[in-house]
mmCIF file of C-alpha atoms in Angstrom:
data_model
loop_
_atom_site.group_PDB
_atom_site.id
_atom_site.type_symbol
_atom_site.label_atom_id
_atom_site.label_comp_id
_atom_site.label_asym_id
_atom_site.label_seq_id
_atom_site.Cartn_x
_atom_site.Cartn_y
_atom_site.Cartn_z
ATOM 1 C CA GLY A 24 20.992 70.570 4.199
ATOM 2 C CA GLN A 25 22.376 70.382 7.703
ATOM 3 C CA GLN A 26 20.215 72.133 10.272
ATOM 4 C CA VAL A 27 20.351 72.576 14.010
ATOM 5 C CA MET A 28 17.115 73.676 15.622
ATOM 6 C CA GLN A 29 17.107 75.191 19.108
ATOM 7 C CA ILE A 30 14.183 75.842 21.432
ATOM 8 C CA PRO A 31 12.856 77.854 23.096
ATOM 9 C CA GLN A 32 13.796 81.155 21.498
ATOM 10 C CA TYR A 33 13.221 83.058 24.749
ATOM 11 C CA GLN A 34 12.903 82.085 28.385
ATOM 12 C CA HIS A 35 12.044 84.368 31.262
ATOM 13 C CA VAL A 36 12.534 82.914 34.737
ATOM 14 C CA GLN A 37 12.510 84.067 38.312
ATOM 15 C CA GLU A 38 15.872 83.850 40.026
ATOM 16 C CA GLY A 39 16.169 80.420 41.597
ATOM 17 C CA GLU A 40 14.092 78.635 38.944
ATOM 18 C CA ASP A 41 15.579 76.085 36.599
ATOM 19 C CA PHE A 42 16.170 76.589 32.871
ATOM 20 C CA THR A 43 16.615 74.194 29.960
ATOM 21 C CA THR A 44 17.378 74.736 26.286
ATOM 22 C CA TYR A 45 17.268 72.004 23.653
ATOM 23 C CA CYS A 46 18.977 71.444 20.325
ATOM 24 C CA ASN A 47 18.077 68.985 17.594
ATOM 25 C CA SER A 48 20.070 68.225 14.480
ATOM 26 C CA SER A 49 18.753 66.876 11.213
ATOM 27 C CA THR A 50 21.800 64.586 10.976
ATOM 28 C CA THR A 51 24.211 62.811 13.305
ATOM 29 C CA LEU A 52 26.886 65.133 14.651
ATOM 30 C CA SER A 53 30.590 64.536 15.276
ATOM 31 C CA ASN A 54 30.395 66.683 18.365
ATOM 32 C CA ILE A 55 28.368 69.516 19.824
ATOM 33 C CA GLN A 56 29.526 72.622 21.622
ATOM 34 C CA TRP A 57 27.722 75.137 23.775
ATOM 35 C CA TYR A 58 28.419 78.854 23.876
ATOM 36 C CA LYS A 59 27.145 81.739 25.987
ATOM 37 C CA GLN A 60 26.820 85.268 24.694
ATOM 38 C CA ARG A 61 26.264 88.013 27.238
ATOM 39 C CA PRO A 62 24.291 91.080 26.095
ATOM 40 C CA GLY A 63 26.562 93.189 23.890
ATOM 41 C CA GLY A 64 29.277 90.543 23.947
ATOM 42 C CA HIS A 65 30.619 87.757 21.806
ATOM 43 C CA PRO A 66 30.026 83.992 22.068
ATOM 44 C CA VAL A 67 32.202 82.317 24.673
ATOM 45 C CA PHE A 68 32.836 78.592 24.710
ATOM 46 C CA LEU A 69 31.263 76.631 27.567
ATOM 47 C CA ILE A 70 31.766 72.954 26.792
ATOM 48 C CA GLN A 71 32.134 70.270 24.139
ATOM 49 C CA LEU A 72 30.388 66.899 24.060
ATOM 50 C CA VAL A 73 31.715 64.135 21.847
ATOM 51 C CA LYS A 74 30.448 60.755 22.982
ATOM 52 C CA SER A 75 26.992 59.262 22.544
ATOM 53 C CA GLY A 76 24.986 59.712 25.761
ATOM 54 C CA GLU A 77 27.641 61.936 27.315
ATOM 55 C CA VAL A 78 26.710 64.043 30.344
ATOM 56 C CA LYS A 79 28.948 66.793 31.688
ATOM 57 C CA LYS A 80 28.474 69.158 34.594
ATOM 58 C CA GLN A 81 29.896 72.573 35.336
ATOM 59 C CA LYS A 82 28.651 73.696 38.761
ATOM 60 C CA ARG A 83 24.948 74.460 38.172
ATOM 61 C CA LEU A 84 25.086 73.654 34.437
ATOM 62 C CA THR A 85 24.405 70.149 33.094
ATOM 63 C CA PHE A 86 25.006 69.296 29.452
ATOM 64 C CA GLN A 87 23.752 66.176 27.693
ATOM 65 C CA PHE A 88 24.408 64.639 24.283
ATOM 66 C CA GLY A 89 21.805 62.209 23.006
ATOM 67 C CA GLU A 90 22.418 58.553 22.293
ATOM 68 C CA ALA A 91 22.014 59.109 18.562
ATOM 69 C CA LYS A 92 24.271 62.201 18.673
ATOM 70 C CA LYS A 93 21.497 64.259 17.107
ATOM 71 C CA ASN A 94 20.227 66.164 20.118
ATOM 72 C CA SER A 95 21.596 67.951 23.132
ATOM 73 C CA SER A 96 20.411 69.948 26.105
ATOM 74 C CA LEU A 97 21.727 72.477 28.582
ATOM 75 C CA HIS A 98 20.088 72.629 31.991
ATOM 76 C CA ILE A 99 20.782 75.330 34.568
ATOM 77 C CA THR A 100 19.724 74.612 38.142
ATOM 78 C CA ALA A 101 18.651 77.504 40.357
ATOM 79 C CA THR A 102 19.336 80.336 37.928
ATOM 80 C CA GLN A 103 21.136 83.476 39.022
ATOM 81 C CA THR A 104 21.148 86.930 37.457
ATOM 82 C CA THR A 105 24.656 86.223 36.202
ATOM 83 C CA ASP A 106 23.182 83.524 33.940
ATOM 84 C CA VAL A 107 21.506 86.165 31.749
ATOM 85 C CA GLY A 108 22.490 85.903 28.103
ATOM 86 C CA THR A 109 21.908 83.896 24.967
ATOM 87 C CA TYR A 110 22.936 80.251 24.885
ATOM 88 C CA PHE A 111 23.876 78.670 21.570
ATOM 89 C CA CYS A 112 24.543 75.106 20.609
ATOM 90 C CA ALA A 113 26.871 74.416 17.681
ATOM 91 C CA GLY A 114 26.889 71.035 16.006
ATOM 92 C CA TYR A 115 30.040 69.971 14.147
ATOM 93 C CA ASN A 116 29.859 68.023 10.901
ATOM 94 C CA PHE A 117 31.540 68.055 7.503
ATOM 95 C CA ASN A 118 34.294 70.417 8.691
ATOM 96 C CA LYS A 119 31.818 73.091 9.771
ATOM 97 C CA PHE A 120 29.864 74.201 12.794
ATOM 98 C CA TYR A 121 26.118 74.662 12.492
ATOM 99 C CA PHE A 122 24.758 76.987 15.139
ATOM 100 C CA GLY A 123 21.311 76.839 16.629
ATOM 101 C CA SER A 124 19.349 80.080 16.675
ATOM 102 C CA GLY A 125 19.992 80.501 20.385
ATOM 103 C CA THR A 126 17.874 80.736 23.543
ATOM 104 C CA LYS A 127 17.792 84.127 25.198
ATOM 105 C CA LEU A 128 17.565 83.768 28.970
ATOM 106 C CA ASN A 129 16.306 86.567 31.164
ATOM 107 C CA VAL A 130 16.428 86.149 34.945
ATOM 108 C CA LYS A 131 14.334 88.347 37.185
ATOM 109 C CA PRO A 132 15.857 89.031 40.597
ATOM 110 C CA ASP B 13 39.152 87.200 23.730
ATOM 111 C CA ALA B 14 41.836 89.831 23.285
ATOM 112 C CA ASP B 15 43.707 87.240 21.216
ATOM 113 C CA VAL B 16 41.206 87.770 18.398
ATOM 114 C CA THR B 17 40.673 91.364 17.310
ATOM 115 C CA GLN B 18 38.351 92.870 14.750
ATOM 116 C CA THR B 19 38.390 96.263 13.073
ATOM 117 C CA PRO B 20 36.370 98.349 12.808
ATOM 118 C CA ARG B 21 34.065 97.682 15.763
ATOM 119 C CA ASN B 22 31.271 99.749 14.263
ATOM 120 C CA ARG B 23 30.715 100.916 10.732
ATOM 121 C CA ILE B 24 27.939 102.760 8.959
ATOM 122 C CA THR B 25 28.094 102.777 5.190
ATOM 123 C CA LYS B 26 25.877 103.427 2.205
ATOM 124 C CA THR B 27 24.383 101.064 -0.338
ATOM 125 C CA GLY B 28 26.830 100.239 -3.111
ATOM 126 C CA LYS B 29 29.984 101.038 -1.154
ATOM 127 C CA ARG B 30 32.832 98.561 -0.824
ATOM 128 C CA ILE B 31 33.776 97.727 2.723
ATOM 129 C CA MET B 32 36.383 95.504 4.353
ATOM 130 C CA LEU B 33 36.233 93.999 7.821
ATOM 131 C CA GLU B 34 39.499 92.804 9.271
ATOM 132 C CA CYS B 35 40.332 90.081 11.744
ATOM 133 C CA SER B 36 43.663 89.366 13.418
ATOM 134 C CA GLN B 37 44.625 86.649 15.865
ATOM 135 C CA THR B 38 47.616 85.936 18.044
ATOM 136 C CA LYS B 39 46.523 82.430 19.039
ATOM 137 C CA GLY B 40 48.554 80.753 16.301
ATOM 138 C CA HIS B 41 45.500 78.911 15.018
ATOM 139 C CA ASP B 42 45.305 77.692 11.454
ATOM 140 C CA ARG B 43 41.541 77.802 11.127
ATOM 141 C CA MET B 44 39.623 81.053 10.839
ATOM 142 C CA TYR B 45 35.947 81.745 10.277
ATOM 143 C CA TRP B 46 33.596 84.601 9.465
ATOM 144 C CA TYR B 47 30.069 84.491 10.844
ATOM 145 C CA ARG B 48 27.113 86.767 10.563
ATOM 146 C CA GLN B 49 24.621 87.179 13.430
ATOM 147 C CA ASP B 50 21.067 88.382 12.933
ATOM 148 C CA PRO B 51 18.414 88.502 15.664
ATOM 149 C CA GLY B 52 16.626 85.163 15.966
ATOM 150 C CA LEU B 53 18.866 83.460 13.411
ATOM 151 C CA GLY B 54 21.912 82.606 15.445
ATOM 152 C CA LEU B 55 25.303 82.625 13.752
ATOM 153 C CA ARG B 56 25.591 81.725 10.103
ATOM 154 C CA LEU B 57 28.889 80.807 8.485
ATOM 155 C CA ILE B 58 29.998 83.036 5.614
ATOM 156 C CA TYR B 59 33.499 81.726 4.823
ATOM 157 C CA TYR B 60 36.116 79.625 6.533
ATOM 158 C CA SER B 61 39.798 78.979 5.985
ATOM 159 C CA PHE B 62 41.895 76.031 7.068
ATOM 160 C CA ASP B 63 45.152 77.740 6.137
ATOM 161 C CA VAL B 64 46.437 80.501 3.889
ATOM 162 C CA LYS B 65 45.837 78.502 0.721
ATOM 163 C CA ASP B 66 42.559 76.875 1.695
ATOM 164 C CA ILE B 67 39.415 79.012 1.667
ATOM 165 C CA ASN B 68 35.904 77.635 1.603
ATOM 166 C CA LYS B 69 32.398 78.995 1.228
ATOM 167 C CA GLY B 70 29.967 78.681 4.090
ATOM 168 C CA GLU B 71 26.177 78.784 4.164
ATOM 169 C CA ILE B 72 25.751 82.388 3.034
ATOM 170 C CA SER B 73 28.760 83.443 0.940
ATOM 171 C CA ASP B 74 26.865 85.315 -1.801
ATOM 172 C CA GLY B 75 27.742 89.010 -1.772
ATOM 173 C CA TYR B 76 30.900 88.436 0.277
ATOM 174 C CA SER B 77 34.536 87.650 -0.456
ATOM 175 C CA VAL B 78 37.504 86.918 1.798
ATOM 176 C CA SER B 79 41.251 87.106 1.819
ATOM 177 C CA ARG B 80 43.636 85.174 4.058
ATOM 178 C CA GLN B 81 46.701 87.397 3.951
ATOM 179 C CA ALA B 82 48.643 85.407 6.538
ATOM 180 C CA GLN B 83 47.998 82.770 9.168
ATOM 181 C CA ALA B 84 47.040 85.556 11.558
ATOM 182 C CA LYS B 85 44.850 87.669 9.269
ATOM 183 C CA PHE B 86 41.520 86.982 7.612
ATOM 184 C CA SER B 87 39.542 89.780 5.950
ATOM 185 C CA LEU B 88 35.926 89.875 4.844
ATOM 186 C CA SER B 89 34.850 92.170 2.009
ATOM 187 C CA LEU B 90 31.487 93.359 0.842
ATOM 188 C CA GLU B 91 32.071 94.434 -2.754
ATOM 189 C CA SER B 92 28.825 96.394 -3.035
ATOM 190 C CA ALA B 93 27.045 96.656 0.287
ATOM 191 C CA ILE B 94 23.257 96.343 0.459
ATOM 192 C CA PRO B 95 20.908 97.058 3.402
ATOM 193 C CA ASN B 96 20.162 93.396 4.142
ATOM 194 C CA GLN B 97 23.841 92.939 4.957
ATOM 195 C CA THR B 98 23.255 95.032 8.061
ATOM 196 C CA ALA B 99 24.251 92.665 10.865
ATOM 197 C CA LEU B 100 26.784 91.824 13.548
ATOM 198 C CA TYR B 101 29.844 90.104 12.088
ATOM 199 C CA PHE B 102 32.114 87.829 14.080
ATOM 200 C CA CYS B 103 35.488 86.378 13.289
ATOM 201 C CA ALA B 104 36.518 83.173 15.052
ATOM 202 C CA THR B 105 39.531 80.884 15.180
ATOM 203 C CA SER B 106 40.167 77.297 16.163
ATOM 204 C CA GLN B 107 43.212 75.098 16.410
ATOM 205 C CA MET B 108 41.719 72.167 14.537
ATOM 206 C CA GLY B 109 38.419 71.179 13.033
ATOM 207 C CA GLY B 110 35.800 70.627 15.694
ATOM 208 C CA ASP B 111 37.841 72.356 18.363
ATOM 209 C CA THR B 112 36.811 75.279 20.556
ATOM 210 C CA GLN B 113 36.175 78.413 18.588
ATOM 211 C CA TYR B 114 37.469 81.710 19.948
ATOM 212 C CA PHE B 115 35.451 84.684 18.834
ATOM 213 C CA GLY B 116 36.484 88.262 18.282
ATOM 214 C CA PRO B 117 34.476 91.137 19.770
ATOM 215 C CA GLY B 118 32.403 91.603 16.610
ATOM 216 C CA THR B 119 31.825 94.355 14.063
ATOM 217 C CA ARG B 120 28.432 95.999 13.931
ATOM 218 C CA LEU B 121 27.778 96.953 10.312
ATOM 219 C CA THR B 122 24.916 99.165 9.183
ATOM 220 C CA VAL B 123 24.207 99.638 5.482
ATOM 221 C CA LEU B 124 21.922 102.559 4.725
#
């Protein structure tokens, strides 16, 4: 069945270091979304990627969608303590979203 | 988002009890979803509904049932709760398939 794998599960960084999380799908996706969940909170939408090879930026965050539309990455440049949380990718196919298991980011000040 | 509300926010119940989790939305979206979150497993889809008359099973529907009472309301029931249903449950809505999902604040359920 459809699966979306996400790595790493955890990442601990010093403030100012970069961070990247990766998602891989077992099948081609219609689109992929990224969500952030703060500790004790609910997932909040960050961005959606639709096109093959698409790259989008939001300030220090860079999102990429692979050429085959099966993988995606989120890169944060120069992390800040406000970046703490769990980042999820969600691949859309067959009328459903398939969430990755998430990457929990901890940033030490 | 305040536009998507869930009740109760926390619930402790015993094995074998019936429990209902409720979700309401004021976003006017047709599509509603119930997810379950467990540590290290991300969010898994339980049921989803495209409109009042269209309800579909997700990845992990066994042991759960749903009711779409109106466009704005989508309830999740556990007919006979068991301890491995202890989890954080989220309701979400979207305007169309593949669109942004807006999540409620979650219900933390503990089954003893």
